[in-house]
Coordinates of C-alpha atoms and ligand atoms in Angstrom, one line a residue:
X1 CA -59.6 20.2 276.1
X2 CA -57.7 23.1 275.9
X3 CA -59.8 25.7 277.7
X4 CA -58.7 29.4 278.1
X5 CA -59.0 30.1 281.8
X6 CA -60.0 33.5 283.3
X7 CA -57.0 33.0 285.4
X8 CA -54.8 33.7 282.9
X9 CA -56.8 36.7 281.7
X10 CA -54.4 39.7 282.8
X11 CA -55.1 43.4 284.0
X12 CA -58.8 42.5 285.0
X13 CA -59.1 46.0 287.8
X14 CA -61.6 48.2 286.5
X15 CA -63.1 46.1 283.6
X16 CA -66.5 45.4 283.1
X17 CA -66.7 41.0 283.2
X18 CA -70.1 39.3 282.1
X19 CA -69.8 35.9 284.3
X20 CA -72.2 33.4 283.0
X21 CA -72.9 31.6 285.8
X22 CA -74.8 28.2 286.8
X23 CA -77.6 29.9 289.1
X24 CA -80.4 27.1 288.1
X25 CA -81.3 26.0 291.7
X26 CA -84.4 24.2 293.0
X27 CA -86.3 26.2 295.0
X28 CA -89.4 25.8 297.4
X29 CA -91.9 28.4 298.4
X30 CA -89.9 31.1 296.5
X31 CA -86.5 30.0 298.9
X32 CA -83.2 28.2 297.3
X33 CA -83.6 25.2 298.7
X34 CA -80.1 24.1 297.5
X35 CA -77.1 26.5 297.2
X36 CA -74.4 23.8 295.9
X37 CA -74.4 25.6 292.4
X38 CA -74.0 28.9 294.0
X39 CA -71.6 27.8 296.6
X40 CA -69.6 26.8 292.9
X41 CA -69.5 30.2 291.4
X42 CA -68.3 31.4 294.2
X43 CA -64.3 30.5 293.5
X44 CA -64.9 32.9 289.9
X45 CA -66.4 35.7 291.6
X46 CA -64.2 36.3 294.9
X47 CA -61.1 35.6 292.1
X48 CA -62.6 38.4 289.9
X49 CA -63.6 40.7 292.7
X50 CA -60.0 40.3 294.5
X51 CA -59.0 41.2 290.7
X52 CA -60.6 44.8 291.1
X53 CA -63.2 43.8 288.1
X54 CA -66.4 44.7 287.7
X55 CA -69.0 41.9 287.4
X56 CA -71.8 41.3 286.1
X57 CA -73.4 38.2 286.8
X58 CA -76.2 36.8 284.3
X59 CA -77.9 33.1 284.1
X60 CA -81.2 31.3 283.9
X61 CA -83.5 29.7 286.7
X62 CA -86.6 27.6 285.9
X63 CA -88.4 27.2 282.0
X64 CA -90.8 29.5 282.3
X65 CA -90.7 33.5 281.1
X66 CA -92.2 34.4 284.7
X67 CA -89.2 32.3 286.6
X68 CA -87.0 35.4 288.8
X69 CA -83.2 35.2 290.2
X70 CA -84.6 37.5 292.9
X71 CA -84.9 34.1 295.1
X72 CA -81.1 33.4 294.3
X73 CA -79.8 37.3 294.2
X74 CA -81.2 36.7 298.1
X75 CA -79.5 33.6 298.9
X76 CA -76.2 34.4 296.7
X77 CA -75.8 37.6 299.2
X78 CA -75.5 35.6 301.7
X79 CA -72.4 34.0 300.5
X80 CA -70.5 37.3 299.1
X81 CA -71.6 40.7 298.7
X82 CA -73.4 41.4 295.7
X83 CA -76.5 43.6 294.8
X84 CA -79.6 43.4 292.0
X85 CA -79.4 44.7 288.6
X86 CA -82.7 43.7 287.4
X87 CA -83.0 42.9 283.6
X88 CA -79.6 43.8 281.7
X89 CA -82.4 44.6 278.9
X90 CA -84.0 47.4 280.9
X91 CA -82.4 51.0 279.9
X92 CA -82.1 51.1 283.8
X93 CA -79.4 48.9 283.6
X94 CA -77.0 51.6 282.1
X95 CA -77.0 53.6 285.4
X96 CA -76.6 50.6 287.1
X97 CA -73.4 49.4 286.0
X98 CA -72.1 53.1 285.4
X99 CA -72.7 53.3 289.5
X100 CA -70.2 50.0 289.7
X101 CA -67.1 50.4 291.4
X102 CA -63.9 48.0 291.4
X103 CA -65.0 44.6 293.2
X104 CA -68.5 44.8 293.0
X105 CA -71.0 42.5 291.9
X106 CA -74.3 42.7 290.0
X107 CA -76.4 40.2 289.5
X108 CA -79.3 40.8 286.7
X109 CA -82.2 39.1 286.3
X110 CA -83.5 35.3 284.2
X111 CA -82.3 35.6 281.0
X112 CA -85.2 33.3 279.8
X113 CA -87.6 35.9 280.9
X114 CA -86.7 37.2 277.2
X115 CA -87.1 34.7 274.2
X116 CA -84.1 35.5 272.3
X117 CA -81.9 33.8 275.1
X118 CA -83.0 30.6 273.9
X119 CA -83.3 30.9 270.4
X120 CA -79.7 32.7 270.8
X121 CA -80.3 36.2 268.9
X122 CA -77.6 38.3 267.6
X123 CA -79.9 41.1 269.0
X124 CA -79.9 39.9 272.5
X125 CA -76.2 38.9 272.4
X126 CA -75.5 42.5 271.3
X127 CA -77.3 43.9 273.7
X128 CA -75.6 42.1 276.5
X129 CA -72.1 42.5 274.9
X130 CA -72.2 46.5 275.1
X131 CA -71.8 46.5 278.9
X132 CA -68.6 44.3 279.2
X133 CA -65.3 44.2 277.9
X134 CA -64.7 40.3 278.7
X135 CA -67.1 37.6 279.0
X136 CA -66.5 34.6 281.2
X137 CA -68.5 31.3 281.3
X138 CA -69.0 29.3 284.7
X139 CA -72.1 27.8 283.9
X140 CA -71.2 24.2 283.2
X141 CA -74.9 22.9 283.8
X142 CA -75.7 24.9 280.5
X143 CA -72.9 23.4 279.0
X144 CA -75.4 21.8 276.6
X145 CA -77.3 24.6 275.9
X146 CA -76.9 27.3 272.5
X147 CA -78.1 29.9 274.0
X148 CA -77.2 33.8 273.7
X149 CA -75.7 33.8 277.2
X150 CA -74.1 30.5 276.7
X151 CA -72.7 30.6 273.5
X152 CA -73.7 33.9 271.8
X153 CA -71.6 35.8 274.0
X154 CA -68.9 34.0 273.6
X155 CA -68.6 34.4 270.0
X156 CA -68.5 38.0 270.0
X157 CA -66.4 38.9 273.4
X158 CA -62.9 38.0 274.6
X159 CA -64.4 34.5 276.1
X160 CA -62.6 32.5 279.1
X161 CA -63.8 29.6 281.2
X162 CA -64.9 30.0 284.5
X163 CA -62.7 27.9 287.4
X164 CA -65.6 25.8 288.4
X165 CA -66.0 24.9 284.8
X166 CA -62.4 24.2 283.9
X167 CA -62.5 22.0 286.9
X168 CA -66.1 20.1 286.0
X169 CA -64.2 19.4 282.6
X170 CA -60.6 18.1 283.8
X171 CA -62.7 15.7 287.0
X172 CA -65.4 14.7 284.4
X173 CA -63.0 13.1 281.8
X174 CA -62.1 11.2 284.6
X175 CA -64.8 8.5 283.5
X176 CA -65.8 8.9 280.3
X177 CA -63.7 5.8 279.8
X178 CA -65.3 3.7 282.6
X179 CA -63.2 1.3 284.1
X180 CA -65.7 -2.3 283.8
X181 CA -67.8 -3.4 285.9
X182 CA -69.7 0.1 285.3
X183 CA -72.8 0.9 285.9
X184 CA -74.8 4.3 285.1
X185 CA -77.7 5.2 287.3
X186 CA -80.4 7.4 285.4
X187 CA -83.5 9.1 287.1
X188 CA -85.3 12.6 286.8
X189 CA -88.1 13.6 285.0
X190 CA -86.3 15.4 281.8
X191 CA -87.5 13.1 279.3
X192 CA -86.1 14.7 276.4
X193 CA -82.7 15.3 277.3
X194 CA -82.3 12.0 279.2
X195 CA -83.8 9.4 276.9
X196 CA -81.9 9.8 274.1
X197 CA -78.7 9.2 276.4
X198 CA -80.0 5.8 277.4
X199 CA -78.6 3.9 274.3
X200 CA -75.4 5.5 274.3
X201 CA -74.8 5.0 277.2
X202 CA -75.5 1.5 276.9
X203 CA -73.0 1.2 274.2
X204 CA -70.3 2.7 277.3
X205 CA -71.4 1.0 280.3
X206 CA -71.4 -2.7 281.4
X207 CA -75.3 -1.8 282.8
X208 CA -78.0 1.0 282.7
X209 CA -80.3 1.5 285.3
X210 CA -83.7 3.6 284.7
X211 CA -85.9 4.7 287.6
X212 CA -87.0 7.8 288.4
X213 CA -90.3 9.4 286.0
X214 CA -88.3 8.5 283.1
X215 CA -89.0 4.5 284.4
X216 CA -92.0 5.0 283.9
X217 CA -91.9 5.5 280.1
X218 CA -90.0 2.1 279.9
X219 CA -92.3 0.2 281.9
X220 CA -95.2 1.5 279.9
X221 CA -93.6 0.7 276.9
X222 CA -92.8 -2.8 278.2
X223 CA -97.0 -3.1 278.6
X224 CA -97.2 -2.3 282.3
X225 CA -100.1 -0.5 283.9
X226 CA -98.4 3.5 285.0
X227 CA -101.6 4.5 286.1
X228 CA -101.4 8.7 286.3
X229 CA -97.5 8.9 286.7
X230 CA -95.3 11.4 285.5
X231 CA -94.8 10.3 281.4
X232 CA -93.4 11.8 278.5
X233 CA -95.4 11.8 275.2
X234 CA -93.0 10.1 273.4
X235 CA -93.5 6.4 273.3
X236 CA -90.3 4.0 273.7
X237 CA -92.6 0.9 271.9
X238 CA -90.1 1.0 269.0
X239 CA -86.9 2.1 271.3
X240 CA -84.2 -0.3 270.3
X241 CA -82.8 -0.7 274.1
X242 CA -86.3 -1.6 275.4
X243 CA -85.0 -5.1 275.8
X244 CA -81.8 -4.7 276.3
X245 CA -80.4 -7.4 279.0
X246 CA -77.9 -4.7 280.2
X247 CA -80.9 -2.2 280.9
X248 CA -82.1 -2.8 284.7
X249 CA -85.2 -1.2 285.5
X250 CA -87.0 -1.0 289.3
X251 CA -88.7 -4.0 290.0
X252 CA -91.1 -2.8 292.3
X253 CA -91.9 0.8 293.5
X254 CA -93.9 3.0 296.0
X255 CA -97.1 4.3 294.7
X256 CA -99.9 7.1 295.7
X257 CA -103.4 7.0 295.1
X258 CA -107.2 6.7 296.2
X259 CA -106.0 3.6 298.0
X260 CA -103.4 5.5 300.0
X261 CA -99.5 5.0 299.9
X262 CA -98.0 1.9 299.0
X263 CA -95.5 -0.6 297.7
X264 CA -96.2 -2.7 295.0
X265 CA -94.8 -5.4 292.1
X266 CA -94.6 -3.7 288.4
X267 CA -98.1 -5.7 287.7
X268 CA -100.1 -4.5 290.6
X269 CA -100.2 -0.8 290.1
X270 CA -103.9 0.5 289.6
X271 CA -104.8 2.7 287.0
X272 CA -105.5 5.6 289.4
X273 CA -102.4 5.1 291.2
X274 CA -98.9 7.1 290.8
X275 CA -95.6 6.0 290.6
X276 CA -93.6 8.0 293.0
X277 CA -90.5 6.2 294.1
X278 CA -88.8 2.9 293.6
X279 CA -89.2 0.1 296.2
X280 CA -87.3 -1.5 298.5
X281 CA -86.6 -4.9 296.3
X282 CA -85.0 -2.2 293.4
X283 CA -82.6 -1.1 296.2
X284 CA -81.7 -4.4 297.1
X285 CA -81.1 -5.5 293.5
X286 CA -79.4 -2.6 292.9
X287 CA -77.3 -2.7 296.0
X288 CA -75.4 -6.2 294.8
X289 CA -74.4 -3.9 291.6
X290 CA -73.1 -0.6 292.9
X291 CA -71.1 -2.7 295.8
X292 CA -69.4 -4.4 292.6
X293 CA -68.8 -1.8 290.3
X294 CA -65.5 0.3 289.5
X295 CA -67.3 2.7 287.8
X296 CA -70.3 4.4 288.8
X297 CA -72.1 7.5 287.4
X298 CA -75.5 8.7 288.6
X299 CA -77.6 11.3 287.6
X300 CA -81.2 12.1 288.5
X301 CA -83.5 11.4 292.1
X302 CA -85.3 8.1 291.7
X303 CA -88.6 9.7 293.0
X304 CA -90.4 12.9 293.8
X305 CA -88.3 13.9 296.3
X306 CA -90.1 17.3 296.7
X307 CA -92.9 15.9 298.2
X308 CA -91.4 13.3 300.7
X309 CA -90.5 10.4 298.1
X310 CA -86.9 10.3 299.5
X311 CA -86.4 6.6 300.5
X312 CA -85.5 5.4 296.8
X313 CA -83.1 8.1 296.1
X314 CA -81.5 8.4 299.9
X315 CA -81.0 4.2 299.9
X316 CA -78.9 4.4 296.5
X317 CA -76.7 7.8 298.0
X318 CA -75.5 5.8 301.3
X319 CA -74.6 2.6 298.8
X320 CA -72.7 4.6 296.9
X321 CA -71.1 6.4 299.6
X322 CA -70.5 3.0 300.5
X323 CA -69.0 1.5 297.6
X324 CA -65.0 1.2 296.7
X325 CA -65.5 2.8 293.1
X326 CA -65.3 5.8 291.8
X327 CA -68.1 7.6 291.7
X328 CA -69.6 11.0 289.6
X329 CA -72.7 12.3 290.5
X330 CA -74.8 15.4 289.0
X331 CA -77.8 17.1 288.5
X332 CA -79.2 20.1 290.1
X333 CA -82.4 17.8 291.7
X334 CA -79.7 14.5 292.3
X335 CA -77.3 17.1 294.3
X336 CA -80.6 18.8 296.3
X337 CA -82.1 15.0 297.1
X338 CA -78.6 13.4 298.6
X339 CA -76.6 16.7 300.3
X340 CA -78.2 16.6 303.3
X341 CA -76.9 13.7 303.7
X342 CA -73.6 14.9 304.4
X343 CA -72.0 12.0 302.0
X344 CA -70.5 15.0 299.4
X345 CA -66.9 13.7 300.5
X346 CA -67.1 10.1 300.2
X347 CA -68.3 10.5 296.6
X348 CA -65.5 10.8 294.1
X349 CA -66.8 14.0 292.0
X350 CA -70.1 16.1 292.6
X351 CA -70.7 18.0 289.3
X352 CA -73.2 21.1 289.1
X353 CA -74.6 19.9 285.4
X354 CA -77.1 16.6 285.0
X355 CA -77.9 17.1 281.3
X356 CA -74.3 19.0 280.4
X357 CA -72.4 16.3 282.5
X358 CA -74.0 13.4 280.3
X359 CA -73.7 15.2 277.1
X360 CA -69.9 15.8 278.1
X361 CA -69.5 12.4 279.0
X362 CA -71.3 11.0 275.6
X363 CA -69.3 13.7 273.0
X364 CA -66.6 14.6 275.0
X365 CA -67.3 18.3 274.6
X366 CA -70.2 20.9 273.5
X367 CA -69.7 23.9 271.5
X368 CA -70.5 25.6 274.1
X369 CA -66.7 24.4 275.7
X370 CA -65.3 24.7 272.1
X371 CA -66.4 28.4 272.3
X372 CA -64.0 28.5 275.1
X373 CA -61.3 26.7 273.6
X374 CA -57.7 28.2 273.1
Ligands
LIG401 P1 -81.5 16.5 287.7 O1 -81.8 18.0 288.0 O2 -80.8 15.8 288.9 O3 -80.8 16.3 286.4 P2 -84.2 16.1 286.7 O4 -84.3 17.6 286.6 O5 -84.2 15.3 285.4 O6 -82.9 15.7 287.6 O7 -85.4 15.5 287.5 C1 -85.7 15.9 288.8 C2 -87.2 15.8 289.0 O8 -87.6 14.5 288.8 C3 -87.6 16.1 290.4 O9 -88.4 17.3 290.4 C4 -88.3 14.9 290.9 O10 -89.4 15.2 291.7 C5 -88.7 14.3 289.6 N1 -89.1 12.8 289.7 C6 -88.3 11.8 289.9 N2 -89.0 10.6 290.0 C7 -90.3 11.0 289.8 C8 -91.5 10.3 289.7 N3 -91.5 8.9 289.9 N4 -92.6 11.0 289.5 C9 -92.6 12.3 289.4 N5 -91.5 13.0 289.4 C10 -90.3 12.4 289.6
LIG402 C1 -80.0 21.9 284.5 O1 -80.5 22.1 285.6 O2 -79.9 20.8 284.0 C2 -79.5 23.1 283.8 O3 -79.5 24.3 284.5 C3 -80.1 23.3 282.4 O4 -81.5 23.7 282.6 P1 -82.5 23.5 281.3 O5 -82.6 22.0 281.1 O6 -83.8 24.1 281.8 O7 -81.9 24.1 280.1
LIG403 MG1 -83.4 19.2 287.5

């Protein structure tokens, strides 16, 4: 992929530079809980701030039009100076950025907080595009995404790729060719982007393992009792992988319920209990593969980490860390479970993107990275 990178943009002092940037972060009682994707954006920024540009800084956080950046504009100016800019839509934003000087940084407000972000609207693209002469896009975990910030922009600025995204691309192509025995570890709860990856990546990988909430759609289609866990609507009855001998799925897992917490066998989970985690047999079984593999690609926390359902997720980390192959991992809740386990350098690659990494690694680009393409 032949990606125009910002570092070969030239005369950048003085210019107004929308950065798209990857600031999507899990937070817990209003606090980024996990800076990983802003420590990322940081290698753009201080190149474009040394540069004497002027930058503004726009990107998501969380689904819902009430989700703020105020949480990350906190923790982000921690890590370099920057200051708030509030919505880019507000008419206040015009003073704003005519107060910017050379080197400084601006960081606005969720773009999802307005409707035509998703639905990418000229009108919202355009209104965005006045303020900058350049646009630059660093957000590789909304690689996947057609949005106005993410693609819109791009179509109607000067558009370069950001250096943490140039550098997710080159280390992620890396194993979209996985070298056999592979095996792809999915989890998370995002039904609808992950699922339909399952059979692809079947067709890819010598074996698929499912666990996570998105188990739990499997197992329910296979006839087992889920009880009140975490499903999607969509039932996998008719799936065509649901028997697939190279899809591994936990064999036993940790539940919470009325009875208290517990471990239990696929068949003895009660209809008030909750799947939570994967048990200590799915390790083990899953131990014997990762130890084998060449290839290993994970993405999504096996359990609800958030509230303490760790073990699962933590077991699979150190086997990896571990294990002689290569190894990719991604996702902004798969990075948050396993980096406090101090094990980022014994993995081979730690993408910021869960859903963009798979859909790079299934199409081998987006048009979202074609936008970007020389
Ligand atoms: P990533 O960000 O790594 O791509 P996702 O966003 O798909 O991962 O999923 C992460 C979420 O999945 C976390 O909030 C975690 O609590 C949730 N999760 C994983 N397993 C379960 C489970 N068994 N029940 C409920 N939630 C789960
Ligand atoms: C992610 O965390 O996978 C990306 O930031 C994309 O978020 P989204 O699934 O809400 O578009
Ligand atoms: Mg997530």
């Amino acid at each position: 992929m032949d990606l125009r990178l910002i570092t070969e943009a030239e005369n950048l002092q003085g210019k107004y530079v929308l950065v798209r940037a990857s600031c999507n972060v899990p937070l817990d009682k209003g606090v980024v809980c996990n800076s990983f994707r802003l420590r990322r954006a940081l290698p753009t920024l201080e190149y474009l701030r040394l540069e004497g540009a002027r930058v503004i800084v726009i990107s998501h956080i969380g689904r819902k039009t009430t989700d703020s950046l105020l949480p990350v504009y906190e923790a982000l100016n921690k890590l370099i100076p920057i200051s708030w800019g509030g919505r880019i839509t507000d008419p206040a934003f015009a003073t704003t950025r005519e107060a910017m000087n050379d080197g400084d940084i601006v960081l606005c407000e969720n773009l999802r907080q307005d409707t035509r972000e998703e639905s990418n609207e000229q009108s919202l693209v355009e209104e965005i595009a006045k303020y900058a002469s350049i646009y630059v896009n660093d957000a590789f975990a909304e690689a996947h995404r057609d949005h106005a910030s993410t693609l819109g922009l791009a179509q109607v600025l000067p558009a370069y790729a950001g250096i943490t995204l140039a550098e997710e691309v080159i280390e992620l192509m890396k194993v979209m060719q996985p070298q056999s025995p592979s095996l792809f570890l999915l989890g998370g709860a995002k039904f609808e982007t992950k699922m339909p990856l399952v059979e692809k990546y079947l067709n890819l990988y010598d074996h698929v393992f499912v666990g996570g909430a998105l188990a739990n759609d499997v197992l329910k289609a296979r006839g087992y009792e889920v009880g009140t866990s975490l499903v999607s609507d969509v039932s996998l009855a008719k799936a065509p992988f649901l028997w697939s001998e190279k899809l591994l799925l936990p064999l036993d897992v940790i539940v919470d319920g009325p009875y208290g917490v517990a471990t239990k066998l696929l068949d003895q989970v009660a209809k008030e209990e909750k799947i939570l985690d994967v048990g200590p047999e799915t390790v083990l079984m899953l131990e014997s593969y990762i130890l084998k593999s060449k290839t290993i690609l994970w993405n999504g926390p096996f359990g609800n980490y958030e509230q303490g359902f760790v073990e699962g997720t933590e077991a699979v980390a150190e086997m990896i860390a571990k294990a002689t192959g290569f190894s990719v991992l991604g996702g902004g809740d798969t990075v948050a479970s396993v980096e406090k386990l101090g094990l980022n350098k014994k993995f081979g690659f730690i993408s910021i993107g869960g859903g963009s990494m798979l859909t790079l690694l299934e199409y081998g680009t987006t048009p979202v990275l074609q936008a970007l393409c020389k």
